Each structure stands twice: as structure tokens, then as C-alpha cells.
Amino acid sequence: VRVVVDRVGIDLAVIRPARGETYPPCDVAEFLPAYGLPGLPGVTYLYAHARRGMFLPLLEASRIVAERLDELAELETREMGKPFEQSRMFDLPWCVDSFEFYGGLADKLPGEFYDYGGPLNATVSYEPFGVVLGVIPFNWPPIHTAGKAAPALAAGNAVILKPPEQDPLTIMRIVELIQPLFPEGVLQ
């Protein structure tokens, strides 16, 4: 992936650990026309929807993960050696709650308005960074997946999650389940 900030380009290798393959290089800007918008306004598009309370895929993500608690708990237990009860009763409910919390928060992002009298006023609105990388540690994969992805998505960012090499399967499965809820390329 080629990330360009203020005309300075940085090449980032994106590797698929399971196969040892490196994805071909691309420019982040190539993905944004898929939203019908050139350049970074694609991210503003997501933010505008969050502001209007229409960014509800996070609430749907919460529901989907909740419906798959047993499957995901078994997967986490197999890849980490963690007791099933801990995965099922703690890690995954926390993941569900995080998606639900930030889904409910998405349309309540703060903004400020200052009226200086007459024709003069000022509006402050907080905008997303654009693309956010979440590096997930090996412990508590479902908790860290939701804890990094949900707030960034709620704020209108695109998110790339980098799972740990020790236990990537639960994270990859959660992303696989909820990825279709978002525009293409928004959650990876």
C-alpha cells in the first residue's frame, strides 16, 4: 500500500501471513473512487453519514458477533489454548458490547458552535484521520479487534487491522463476518 501524506509517499508491504504472499503495491487513493468520490472526500462521506445517525453497521456488527459467540469462542480457544468459558463469557461479550457502544455513539460525535454576534460565528467539527491502522496484540483478540476498529469506524475512518502472528484466526473471522456491512475497503 502506498500512503501519501503531504506529497511524501511511504510504501507499506501488506503480507498475508498464512501463505507468505505479499499483496501487490497500490495507492490508497485508488480505493476511494469506489465510493463515487475522488481523493479523501470518500472518508468525509462516511463521517457525514455518522453525523446523521445513519452509520449503523456497527450495531449490526454487534448482532452478528453475538449470534456467533459459540463459533468464535471455540476458534479463540483452539488457537490460544484459553478456556472456552473465558472466551465465551468474557472476551466475546466484550467485543459485542464495544461494537454496540460505538455504534450508538456514532451519531453523537461532538461539534461546537460559537456565535460571536451579528454575521460572525464559528463552527468546529471533528473529522476523521482517514485510514487508521490497528495493531492487535496476541492477548484477547476479540476485545482488541472491537476496541480498535469500532471507535475508528464510528468516527468515519477506514480501518486496517494487523492481527498478531500468534493468533490471527479469531480476528480474521470477525472481520470476515462484519466486513460486508461496510463499503468495500473500509474494514480490512
Short mmCIF file of N, CA and C in Angstrom, two decimals:
data_model
loop_
_atom_site.label_atom_id
_atom_site.label_comp_id
_atom_site.label_asym_id
_atom_site.label_seq_id
_atom_site.Cartn_x
_atom_site.Cartn_y
_atom_site.Cartn_z
N VAL A 1 0.86 -1.17 0.00
CA VAL A 1 0.00 0.00 0.00
C VAL A 1 0.90 1.22 0.00
N ARG A 2 0.61 2.17 -0.83
CA ARG A 2 1.37 3.40 -0.86
C ARG A 2 0.52 4.47 -0.19
N VAL A 3 1.01 4.99 0.92
CA VAL A 3 0.31 6.03 1.66
C VAL A 3 1.02 7.34 1.38
N VAL A 4 0.26 8.35 0.93
CA VAL A 4 0.86 9.64 0.60
C VAL A 4 0.26 10.69 1.52
N VAL A 5 1.11 11.37 2.26
CA VAL A 5 0.70 12.45 3.15
C VAL A 5 1.56 13.66 2.81
N ASP A 6 0.93 14.76 2.47
CA ASP A 6 1.65 15.98 2.09
C ASP A 6 2.74 15.69 1.06
N ARG A 7 2.37 14.94 0.04
CA ARG A 7 3.24 14.61 -1.10
C ARG A 7 4.44 13.74 -0.75
N VAL A 8 4.48 13.19 0.44
CA VAL A 8 5.55 12.26 0.81
C VAL A 8 4.96 10.86 0.80
N GLY A 9 5.53 9.97 0.00
CA GLY A 9 5.00 8.63 -0.13
C GLY A 9 5.74 7.64 0.73
N ILE A 10 5.01 6.72 1.30
CA ILE A 10 5.59 5.65 2.11
C ILE A 10 5.03 4.34 1.58
N ASP A 11 5.89 3.40 1.25
CA ASP A 11 5.43 2.09 0.79
C ASP A 11 5.35 1.15 1.98
N LEU A 12 4.20 0.51 2.14
CA LEU A 12 3.99 -0.44 3.21
C LEU A 12 3.71 -1.80 2.59
N ALA A 13 4.47 -2.80 2.95
CA ALA A 13 4.22 -4.15 2.45
C ALA A 13 3.06 -4.75 3.23
N VAL A 14 2.07 -5.26 2.51
CA VAL A 14 0.95 -5.92 3.14
C VAL A 14 1.11 -7.41 2.85
N ILE A 15 1.36 -8.18 3.90
CA ILE A 15 1.68 -9.60 3.74
C ILE A 15 0.54 -10.44 4.29
N ARG A 16 0.20 -11.48 3.56
CA ARG A 16 -0.79 -12.46 4.02
C ARG A 16 -0.02 -13.57 4.71
N PRO A 17 0.03 -13.57 6.06
CA PRO A 17 0.91 -14.48 6.79
C PRO A 17 0.64 -15.96 6.51
N ALA A 18 -0.61 -16.33 6.32
CA ALA A 18 -0.93 -17.75 6.15
C ALA A 18 -0.25 -18.34 4.92
N ARG A 19 -0.08 -17.53 3.89
CA ARG A 19 0.51 -18.03 2.65
C ARG A 19 1.87 -17.42 2.36
N GLY A 20 2.27 -16.43 3.14
CA GLY A 20 3.55 -15.78 2.91
C GLY A 20 3.55 -14.91 1.67
N GLU A 21 2.37 -14.58 1.15
CA GLU A 21 2.27 -13.77 -0.06
C GLU A 21 2.29 -12.29 0.29
N THR A 22 2.86 -11.50 -0.59
CA THR A 22 2.80 -10.05 -0.44
C THR A 22 1.81 -9.54 -1.47
N TYR A 23 0.85 -8.75 -1.02
CA TYR A 23 -0.11 -8.17 -1.94
C TYR A 23 0.61 -7.16 -2.83
N PRO A 24 0.16 -7.00 -4.08
CA PRO A 24 0.83 -6.03 -4.96
C PRO A 24 0.64 -4.61 -4.43
N PRO A 25 1.62 -3.73 -4.68
CA PRO A 25 1.50 -2.36 -4.19
C PRO A 25 0.33 -1.63 -4.85
N CYS A 26 -0.26 -0.74 -4.10
CA CYS A 26 -1.36 0.07 -4.62
C CYS A 26 -1.39 1.39 -3.87
N ASP A 27 -2.11 2.33 -4.38
CA ASP A 27 -2.24 3.64 -3.76
C ASP A 27 -3.60 3.69 -3.06
N VAL A 28 -3.64 4.17 -1.83
CA VAL A 28 -4.90 4.25 -1.08
C VAL A 28 -5.94 5.03 -1.88
N ALA A 29 -5.50 6.04 -2.62
CA ALA A 29 -6.43 6.86 -3.41
C ALA A 29 -7.16 6.04 -4.47
N GLU A 30 -6.61 4.88 -4.85
CA GLU A 30 -7.27 4.05 -5.85
C GLU A 30 -8.58 3.47 -5.32
N PHE A 31 -8.70 3.31 -4.00
CA PHE A 31 -9.90 2.72 -3.43
C PHE A 31 -11.04 3.73 -3.31
N LEU A 32 -10.73 5.00 -3.17
CA LEU A 32 -11.76 5.98 -2.88
C LEU A 32 -12.76 6.21 -4.01
N PRO A 33 -12.36 6.12 -5.28
CA PRO A 33 -13.37 6.27 -6.33
C PRO A 33 -14.48 5.22 -6.25
N ALA A 34 -14.23 4.11 -5.56
CA ALA A 34 -15.28 3.11 -5.39
C ALA A 34 -16.47 3.69 -4.63
N TYR A 35 -16.24 4.74 -3.87
CA TYR A 35 -17.31 5.40 -3.14
C TYR A 35 -17.95 6.51 -3.97
N GLY A 36 -17.49 6.68 -5.21
CA GLY A 36 -18.03 7.73 -6.05
C GLY A 36 -17.45 9.09 -5.74
N LEU A 37 -16.37 9.14 -4.98
CA LEU A 37 -15.77 10.41 -4.58
C LEU A 37 -14.27 10.36 -4.84
N PRO A 38 -13.70 11.42 -5.39
CA PRO A 38 -12.25 11.43 -5.61
C PRO A 38 -11.52 11.82 -4.33
N GLY A 39 -10.30 11.33 -4.16
CA GLY A 39 -9.45 11.75 -3.05
C GLY A 39 -10.05 11.46 -1.69
N LEU A 40 -9.63 12.21 -0.69
CA LEU A 40 -10.07 11.98 0.68
C LEU A 40 -11.52 12.29 0.99
N PRO A 41 -12.27 12.99 0.13
CA PRO A 41 -13.69 13.17 0.47
C PRO A 41 -14.44 11.86 0.66
N GLY A 42 -13.91 10.73 0.20
CA GLY A 42 -14.54 9.44 0.45
C GLY A 42 -14.66 9.17 1.94
N VAL A 43 -13.67 9.60 2.69
CA VAL A 43 -13.70 9.42 4.14
C VAL A 43 -14.71 10.39 4.74
N THR A 44 -14.77 11.61 4.24
CA THR A 44 -15.74 12.59 4.72
C THR A 44 -17.16 12.06 4.49
N TYR A 45 -17.35 11.31 3.41
CA TYR A 45 -18.65 10.71 3.12
C TYR A 45 -19.09 9.82 4.28
N LEU A 46 -18.19 8.96 4.76
CA LEU A 46 -18.53 8.10 5.89
C LEU A 46 -18.83 8.92 7.13
N TYR A 47 -18.03 9.95 7.37
CA TYR A 47 -18.22 10.79 8.54
C TYR A 47 -19.57 11.49 8.49
N ALA A 48 -19.94 11.99 7.30
CA ALA A 48 -21.23 12.67 7.16
C ALA A 48 -22.37 11.72 7.50
N HIS A 49 -22.27 10.46 7.10
CA HIS A 49 -23.31 9.50 7.43
C HIS A 49 -23.36 9.25 8.93
N ALA A 50 -22.20 9.20 9.58
CA ALA A 50 -22.18 9.00 11.04
C ALA A 50 -22.87 10.17 11.72
N ARG A 51 -22.62 11.37 11.24
CA ARG A 51 -23.21 12.55 11.87
C ARG A 51 -24.73 12.54 11.76
N ARG A 52 -25.28 11.94 10.72
CA ARG A 52 -26.73 11.92 10.54
C ARG A 52 -27.36 10.69 11.19
N GLY A 53 -26.57 9.92 11.93
CA GLY A 53 -27.12 8.76 12.60
C GLY A 53 -27.38 7.60 11.66
N MET A 54 -26.79 7.62 10.48
CA MET A 54 -27.02 6.55 9.51
C MET A 54 -25.90 5.52 9.52
N PHE A 55 -24.92 5.69 10.39
CA PHE A 55 -23.80 4.77 10.40
C PHE A 55 -24.09 3.63 11.38
N LEU A 56 -25.03 2.80 10.99
CA LEU A 56 -25.50 1.74 11.88
C LEU A 56 -24.88 0.37 11.64
N PRO A 57 -23.93 0.22 10.72
CA PRO A 57 -23.31 -1.10 10.56
C PRO A 57 -22.64 -1.61 11.83
N LEU A 58 -22.20 -0.72 12.71
CA LEU A 58 -21.57 -1.18 13.95
C LEU A 58 -22.58 -1.89 14.85
N LEU A 59 -23.81 -1.41 14.86
CA LEU A 59 -24.84 -2.09 15.65
C LEU A 59 -25.15 -3.46 15.04
N GLU A 60 -25.14 -3.53 13.72
CA GLU A 60 -25.35 -4.81 13.05
C GLU A 60 -24.17 -5.74 13.30
N ALA A 61 -22.94 -5.20 13.35
CA ALA A 61 -21.76 -6.00 13.66
C ALA A 61 -21.89 -6.61 15.04
N SER A 62 -22.40 -5.85 15.98
CA SER A 62 -22.63 -6.35 17.34
C SER A 62 -23.58 -7.54 17.31
N ARG A 63 -24.64 -7.42 16.55
CA ARG A 63 -25.63 -8.51 16.45
C ARG A 63 -25.02 -9.75 15.81
N ILE A 64 -24.25 -9.56 14.75
CA ILE A 64 -23.66 -10.70 14.04
C ILE A 64 -22.67 -11.45 14.93
N VAL A 65 -21.82 -10.72 15.63
CA VAL A 65 -20.86 -11.37 16.53
C VAL A 65 -21.60 -12.08 17.66
N ALA A 66 -22.66 -11.45 18.19
CA ALA A 66 -23.44 -12.07 19.27
C ALA A 66 -24.07 -13.39 18.82
N GLU A 67 -24.50 -13.45 17.56
CA GLU A 67 -25.10 -14.68 17.04
C GLU A 67 -24.08 -15.80 16.86
N ARG A 68 -22.80 -15.45 16.79
CA ARG A 68 -21.74 -16.43 16.53
C ARG A 68 -20.82 -16.63 17.74
N LEU A 69 -21.31 -16.35 18.94
CA LEU A 69 -20.46 -16.43 20.13
C LEU A 69 -19.82 -17.80 20.30
N ASP A 70 -20.58 -18.85 20.15
CA ASP A 70 -20.03 -20.19 20.36
C ASP A 70 -18.96 -20.53 19.32
N GLU A 71 -19.24 -20.23 18.06
CA GLU A 71 -18.27 -20.49 16.99
C GLU A 71 -16.96 -19.73 17.24
N LEU A 72 -17.08 -18.44 17.56
CA LEU A 72 -15.89 -17.61 17.76
C LEU A 72 -15.15 -17.99 19.04
N ALA A 73 -15.88 -18.35 20.08
CA ALA A 73 -15.24 -18.77 21.33
C ALA A 73 -14.46 -20.06 21.11
N GLU A 74 -15.03 -20.98 20.35
CA GLU A 74 -14.33 -22.24 20.06
C GLU A 74 -13.06 -21.97 19.24
N LEU A 75 -13.16 -21.08 18.27
CA LEU A 75 -11.99 -20.73 17.45
C LEU A 75 -10.90 -20.09 18.30
N GLU A 76 -11.29 -19.14 19.16
CA GLU A 76 -10.31 -18.49 20.04
C GLU A 76 -9.66 -19.50 20.99
N THR A 77 -10.46 -20.40 21.52
CA THR A 77 -9.94 -21.42 22.44
C THR A 77 -8.95 -22.33 21.72
N ARG A 78 -9.27 -22.75 20.50
CA ARG A 78 -8.39 -23.64 19.76
C ARG A 78 -7.07 -22.96 19.40
N GLU A 79 -7.12 -21.69 19.03
CA GLU A 79 -5.87 -21.06 18.59
C GLU A 79 -5.03 -20.52 19.75
N MET A 80 -5.63 -20.23 20.89
CA MET A 80 -4.89 -19.65 22.02
C MET A 80 -4.68 -20.62 23.18
N GLY A 81 -5.53 -21.64 23.28
CA GLY A 81 -5.45 -22.52 24.43
C GLY A 81 -6.14 -21.95 25.64
N LYS A 82 -6.92 -20.91 25.43
CA LYS A 82 -7.66 -20.27 26.52
C LYS A 82 -8.89 -21.12 26.86
N PRO A 83 -9.32 -21.15 28.12
CA PRO A 83 -10.53 -21.90 28.46
C PRO A 83 -11.75 -21.37 27.69
N PHE A 84 -12.56 -22.29 27.20
CA PHE A 84 -13.74 -21.93 26.42
C PHE A 84 -14.64 -20.96 27.18
N GLU A 85 -14.85 -21.22 28.46
CA GLU A 85 -15.74 -20.36 29.26
C GLU A 85 -15.24 -18.92 29.30
N GLN A 86 -13.92 -18.74 29.36
CA GLN A 86 -13.37 -17.38 29.39
C GLN A 86 -13.60 -16.68 28.05
N SER A 87 -13.40 -17.41 26.97
CA SER A 87 -13.65 -16.83 25.65
C SER A 87 -15.13 -16.49 25.48
N ARG A 88 -15.99 -17.43 25.86
CA ARG A 88 -17.44 -17.29 25.65
C ARG A 88 -18.09 -16.28 26.59
N MET A 89 -17.62 -16.24 27.84
CA MET A 89 -18.29 -15.40 28.84
C MET A 89 -17.64 -14.04 29.05
N PHE A 90 -16.43 -13.84 28.55
CA PHE A 90 -15.74 -12.57 28.78
C PHE A 90 -15.30 -11.90 27.48
N ASP A 91 -14.41 -12.55 26.75
CA ASP A 91 -13.80 -11.91 25.57
C ASP A 91 -14.83 -11.50 24.52
N LEU A 92 -15.66 -12.44 24.12
CA LEU A 92 -16.61 -12.16 23.04
C LEU A 92 -17.76 -11.24 23.46
N PRO A 93 -18.33 -11.38 24.66
CA PRO A 93 -19.33 -10.38 25.06
C PRO A 93 -18.76 -8.95 25.10
N TRP A 94 -17.50 -8.84 25.48
CA TRP A 94 -16.85 -7.53 25.49
C TRP A 94 -16.76 -6.98 24.07
N CYS A 95 -16.43 -7.84 23.13
CA CYS A 95 -16.37 -7.47 21.72
C CYS A 95 -17.74 -6.99 21.24
N VAL A 96 -18.78 -7.76 21.55
CA VAL A 96 -20.15 -7.39 21.19
C VAL A 96 -20.52 -6.03 21.78
N ASP A 97 -20.21 -5.85 23.06
CA ASP A 97 -20.55 -4.59 23.74
C ASP A 97 -19.81 -3.40 23.13
N SER A 98 -18.57 -3.60 22.72
CA SER A 98 -17.81 -2.50 22.11
C SER A 98 -18.42 -2.06 20.80
N PHE A 99 -18.78 -3.03 19.93
CA PHE A 99 -19.42 -2.66 18.67
C PHE A 99 -20.75 -1.94 18.92
N GLU A 100 -21.50 -2.42 19.90
CA GLU A 100 -22.79 -1.80 20.21
C GLU A 100 -22.60 -0.39 20.78
N PHE A 101 -21.65 -0.23 21.69
CA PHE A 101 -21.42 1.09 22.31
C PHE A 101 -21.03 2.12 21.25
N TYR A 102 -20.03 1.79 20.44
CA TYR A 102 -19.57 2.77 19.44
C TYR A 102 -20.57 2.95 18.31
N GLY A 103 -21.37 1.90 18.02
CA GLY A 103 -22.44 2.07 17.05
C GLY A 103 -23.47 3.08 17.54
N GLY A 104 -23.77 3.03 18.83
CA GLY A 104 -24.71 4.00 19.40
C GLY A 104 -24.11 5.38 19.54
N LEU A 105 -22.80 5.45 19.61
CA LEU A 105 -22.12 6.74 19.78
C LEU A 105 -21.86 7.45 18.45
N ALA A 106 -21.91 6.71 17.34
CA ALA A 106 -21.50 7.24 16.04
C ALA A 106 -22.25 8.51 15.64
N ASP A 107 -23.52 8.62 15.97
CA ASP A 107 -24.27 9.82 15.58
C ASP A 107 -24.24 10.90 16.66
N LYS A 108 -23.41 10.72 17.68
CA LYS A 108 -23.32 11.69 18.77
C LYS A 108 -21.94 12.31 18.88
N LEU A 109 -21.17 12.24 17.78
CA LEU A 109 -19.83 12.81 17.78
C LEU A 109 -19.93 14.32 18.04
N PRO A 110 -19.02 14.85 18.86
CA PRO A 110 -19.14 16.25 19.26
C PRO A 110 -18.81 17.23 18.14
N GLY A 111 -19.35 18.38 18.29
CA GLY A 111 -19.06 19.52 17.45
C GLY A 111 -19.33 20.76 18.29
N GLU A 112 -18.85 21.89 17.85
CA GLU A 112 -19.05 23.10 18.64
C GLU A 112 -19.51 24.23 17.73
N PHE A 113 -20.29 25.14 18.30
CA PHE A 113 -20.75 26.32 17.57
C PHE A 113 -20.55 27.54 18.45
N TYR A 114 -19.91 28.55 17.90
CA TYR A 114 -19.66 29.79 18.64
C TYR A 114 -20.34 30.93 17.89
N ASP A 115 -21.25 31.62 18.58
CA ASP A 115 -21.94 32.77 17.99
C ASP A 115 -21.29 34.03 18.54
N TYR A 116 -20.62 34.77 17.66
CA TYR A 116 -19.93 35.98 18.07
C TYR A 116 -20.78 37.22 17.86
N GLY A 117 -22.05 37.03 17.58
CA GLY A 117 -22.95 38.16 17.38
C GLY A 117 -22.91 38.65 15.95
N GLY A 118 -24.04 39.10 15.47
CA GLY A 118 -24.10 39.60 14.11
C GLY A 118 -23.82 38.51 13.09
N PRO A 119 -23.13 38.88 12.04
CA PRO A 119 -22.89 37.90 10.98
C PRO A 119 -21.71 36.96 11.25
N LEU A 120 -21.06 37.11 12.40
CA LEU A 120 -19.86 36.34 12.68
C LEU A 120 -20.14 35.17 13.61
N ASN A 121 -19.79 33.96 13.17
CA ASN A 121 -19.87 32.78 14.02
C ASN A 121 -18.82 31.77 13.55
N ALA A 122 -18.60 30.79 14.37
CA ALA A 122 -17.62 29.76 14.03
C ALA A 122 -18.18 28.39 14.38
N THR A 123 -17.89 27.42 13.55
CA THR A 123 -18.31 26.05 13.77
C THR A 123 -17.08 25.16 13.79
N VAL A 124 -16.99 24.30 14.79
CA VAL A 124 -15.89 23.35 14.88
C VAL A 124 -16.49 21.97 14.69
N SER A 125 -15.99 21.24 13.71
CA SER A 125 -16.43 19.85 13.56
C SER A 125 -15.19 18.98 13.50
N TYR A 126 -15.28 17.85 14.15
CA TYR A 126 -14.16 16.93 14.21
C TYR A 126 -14.27 15.95 13.04
N GLU A 127 -13.20 15.80 12.30
CA GLU A 127 -13.21 14.95 11.13
C GLU A 127 -12.26 13.78 11.32
N PRO A 128 -12.51 12.71 10.59
CA PRO A 128 -11.67 11.52 10.74
C PRO A 128 -10.25 11.73 10.22
N PHE A 129 -9.35 10.85 10.64
CA PHE A 129 -7.97 10.87 10.15
C PHE A 129 -7.90 10.39 8.71
N GLY A 130 -8.73 9.45 8.35
CA GLY A 130 -8.70 8.85 7.02
C GLY A 130 -8.57 7.35 7.15
N VAL A 131 -7.34 6.85 7.08
CA VAL A 131 -7.09 5.42 7.23
C VAL A 131 -6.36 5.22 8.56
N VAL A 132 -6.87 4.32 9.38
CA VAL A 132 -6.31 4.05 10.69
C VAL A 132 -5.83 2.60 10.72
N LEU A 133 -4.62 2.40 11.25
CA LEU A 133 -4.07 1.06 11.40
C LEU A 133 -4.21 0.62 12.84
N GLY A 134 -4.80 -0.55 13.06
CA GLY A 134 -4.91 -1.11 14.39
C GLY A 134 -4.00 -2.33 14.50
N VAL A 135 -2.93 -2.21 15.28
CA VAL A 135 -2.03 -3.32 15.51
C VAL A 135 -2.53 -4.05 16.75
N ILE A 136 -2.95 -5.29 16.58
CA ILE A 136 -3.61 -6.02 17.66
C ILE A 136 -2.61 -6.94 18.34
N PRO A 137 -2.51 -6.86 19.67
CA PRO A 137 -1.61 -7.76 20.40
C PRO A 137 -2.19 -9.18 20.47
N PHE A 138 -1.40 -10.13 20.92
CA PHE A 138 -1.82 -11.53 20.92
C PHE A 138 -2.88 -11.85 21.97
N ASN A 139 -2.96 -11.05 23.02
CA ASN A 139 -3.90 -11.39 24.09
C ASN A 139 -5.27 -10.76 23.82
N TRP A 140 -6.32 -11.48 24.11
CA TRP A 140 -7.71 -11.03 23.97
C TRP A 140 -8.03 -10.54 22.55
N PRO A 141 -7.87 -11.36 21.54
CA PRO A 141 -8.10 -10.90 20.16
C PRO A 141 -9.48 -10.27 19.92
N PRO A 142 -10.59 -10.85 20.40
CA PRO A 142 -11.88 -10.21 20.11
C PRO A 142 -12.01 -8.83 20.76
N ILE A 143 -11.49 -8.70 21.98
CA ILE A 143 -11.59 -7.41 22.68
C ILE A 143 -10.81 -6.34 21.93
N HIS A 144 -9.60 -6.67 21.53
CA HIS A 144 -8.78 -5.67 20.83
C HIS A 144 -9.28 -5.40 19.42
N THR A 145 -9.88 -6.39 18.78
CA THR A 145 -10.44 -6.17 17.44
C THR A 145 -11.52 -5.10 17.50
N ALA A 146 -12.49 -5.28 18.38
CA ALA A 146 -13.57 -4.31 18.51
C ALA A 146 -13.06 -3.00 19.11
N GLY A 147 -12.15 -3.10 20.07
CA GLY A 147 -11.64 -1.90 20.75
C GLY A 147 -10.86 -0.97 19.83
N LYS A 148 -10.27 -1.51 18.78
CA LYS A 148 -9.54 -0.67 17.82
C LYS A 148 -10.40 -0.30 16.62
N ALA A 149 -11.18 -1.25 16.11
CA ALA A 149 -11.96 -0.99 14.90
C ALA A 149 -13.20 -0.13 15.16
N ALA A 150 -13.97 -0.45 16.20
CA ALA A 150 -15.25 0.22 16.41
C ALA A 150 -15.15 1.74 16.58
N PRO A 151 -14.27 2.26 17.44
CA PRO A 151 -14.22 3.73 17.57
C PRO A 151 -13.73 4.41 16.30
N ALA A 152 -12.78 3.78 15.61
CA ALA A 152 -12.26 4.38 14.38
C ALA A 152 -13.34 4.39 13.30
N LEU A 153 -14.09 3.30 13.18
CA LEU A 153 -15.18 3.26 12.20
C LEU A 153 -16.30 4.24 12.56
N ALA A 154 -16.62 4.34 13.84
CA ALA A 154 -17.67 5.27 14.28
C ALA A 154 -17.32 6.71 13.95
N ALA A 155 -16.03 7.02 13.95
CA ALA A 155 -15.59 8.38 13.62
C ALA A 155 -15.46 8.60 12.12
N GLY A 156 -15.70 7.56 11.32
CA GLY A 156 -15.69 7.71 9.88
C GLY A 156 -14.39 7.34 9.21
N ASN A 157 -13.51 6.67 9.91
CA ASN A 157 -12.23 6.26 9.32
C ASN A 157 -12.35 4.92 8.62
N ALA A 158 -11.46 4.67 7.69
CA ALA A 158 -11.24 3.33 7.17
C ALA A 158 -10.24 2.67 8.12
N VAL A 159 -10.36 1.36 8.31
CA VAL A 159 -9.53 0.66 9.30
C VAL A 159 -8.84 -0.54 8.67
N ILE A 160 -7.55 -0.63 8.93
CA ILE A 160 -6.77 -1.81 8.57
C ILE A 160 -6.30 -2.42 9.88
N LEU A 161 -6.68 -3.67 10.12
CA LEU A 161 -6.27 -4.37 11.33
C LEU A 161 -5.11 -5.30 11.01
N LYS A 162 -4.07 -5.26 11.83
CA LYS A 162 -2.93 -6.15 11.69
C LYS A 162 -2.99 -7.13 12.84
N PRO A 163 -3.46 -8.38 12.56
CA PRO A 163 -3.55 -9.36 13.64
C PRO A 163 -2.17 -9.88 14.03
N PRO A 164 -2.03 -10.39 15.24
CA PRO A 164 -0.75 -10.96 15.65
C PRO A 164 -0.51 -12.29 14.95
N GLU A 165 0.74 -12.61 14.74
CA GLU A 165 1.07 -13.88 14.08
C GLU A 165 0.75 -15.07 14.96
N GLN A 166 0.68 -14.87 16.29
CA GLN A 166 0.42 -15.98 17.21
C GLN A 166 -1.02 -16.47 17.14
N ASP A 167 -1.98 -15.58 16.93
CA ASP A 167 -3.39 -15.99 16.92
C ASP A 167 -4.24 -15.06 16.04
N PRO A 168 -4.08 -15.16 14.72
CA PRO A 168 -4.82 -14.28 13.82
C PRO A 168 -6.22 -14.76 13.45
N LEU A 169 -6.56 -16.03 13.72
CA LEU A 169 -7.77 -16.61 13.15
C LEU A 169 -9.07 -15.99 13.67
N THR A 170 -9.16 -15.74 14.96
CA THR A 170 -10.39 -15.15 15.51
C THR A 170 -10.62 -13.76 14.94
N ILE A 171 -9.56 -12.99 14.86
CA ILE A 171 -9.66 -11.63 14.31
C ILE A 171 -10.09 -11.68 12.85
N MET A 172 -9.46 -12.56 12.09
CA MET A 172 -9.80 -12.68 10.67
C MET A 172 -11.25 -13.13 10.49
N ARG A 173 -11.73 -14.00 11.36
CA ARG A 173 -13.11 -14.47 11.25
C ARG A 173 -14.10 -13.36 11.60
N ILE A 174 -13.81 -12.59 12.63
CA ILE A 174 -14.70 -11.47 12.99
C ILE A 174 -14.76 -10.48 11.83
N VAL A 175 -13.62 -10.14 11.28
CA VAL A 175 -13.59 -9.20 10.14
C VAL A 175 -14.34 -9.79 8.96
N GLU A 176 -14.15 -11.07 8.71
CA GLU A 176 -14.85 -11.73 7.60
C GLU A 176 -16.37 -11.64 7.77
N LEU A 177 -16.84 -11.79 9.00
CA LEU A 177 -18.28 -11.74 9.27
C LEU A 177 -18.87 -10.34 9.11
N ILE A 178 -18.13 -9.31 9.53
CA ILE A 178 -18.72 -7.96 9.54
C ILE A 178 -18.27 -7.09 8.37
N GLN A 179 -17.25 -7.50 7.63
CA GLN A 179 -16.74 -6.70 6.53
C GLN A 179 -17.82 -6.34 5.50
N PRO A 180 -18.75 -7.25 5.15
CA PRO A 180 -19.78 -6.90 4.16
C PRO A 180 -20.71 -5.77 4.60
N LEU A 181 -20.71 -5.41 5.88
CA LEU A 181 -21.58 -4.34 6.36
C LEU A 181 -21.09 -2.95 5.95
N PHE A 182 -19.83 -2.86 5.56
CA PHE A 182 -19.19 -1.58 5.26
C PHE A 182 -18.87 -1.49 3.78
N PRO A 183 -18.72 -0.26 3.25
CA PRO A 183 -18.29 -0.14 1.86
C PRO A 183 -16.97 -0.86 1.64
N GLU A 184 -16.75 -1.33 0.44
CA GLU A 184 -15.54 -2.09 0.13
C GLU A 184 -14.27 -1.31 0.50
N GLY A 185 -13.36 -1.98 1.18
CA GLY A 185 -12.09 -1.38 1.55
C GLY A 185 -12.09 -0.61 2.86
N VAL A 186 -13.26 -0.43 3.49
CA VAL A 186 -13.32 0.36 4.72
C VAL A 186 -12.81 -0.43 5.92
N LEU A 187 -13.02 -1.74 5.94
CA LEU A 187 -12.52 -2.57 7.02
C LEU A 187 -11.72 -3.72 6.42
N GLN A 188 -10.45 -3.77 6.79
CA GLN A 188 -9.57 -4.83 6.26
C GLN A 188 -8.81 -5.47 7.39
#
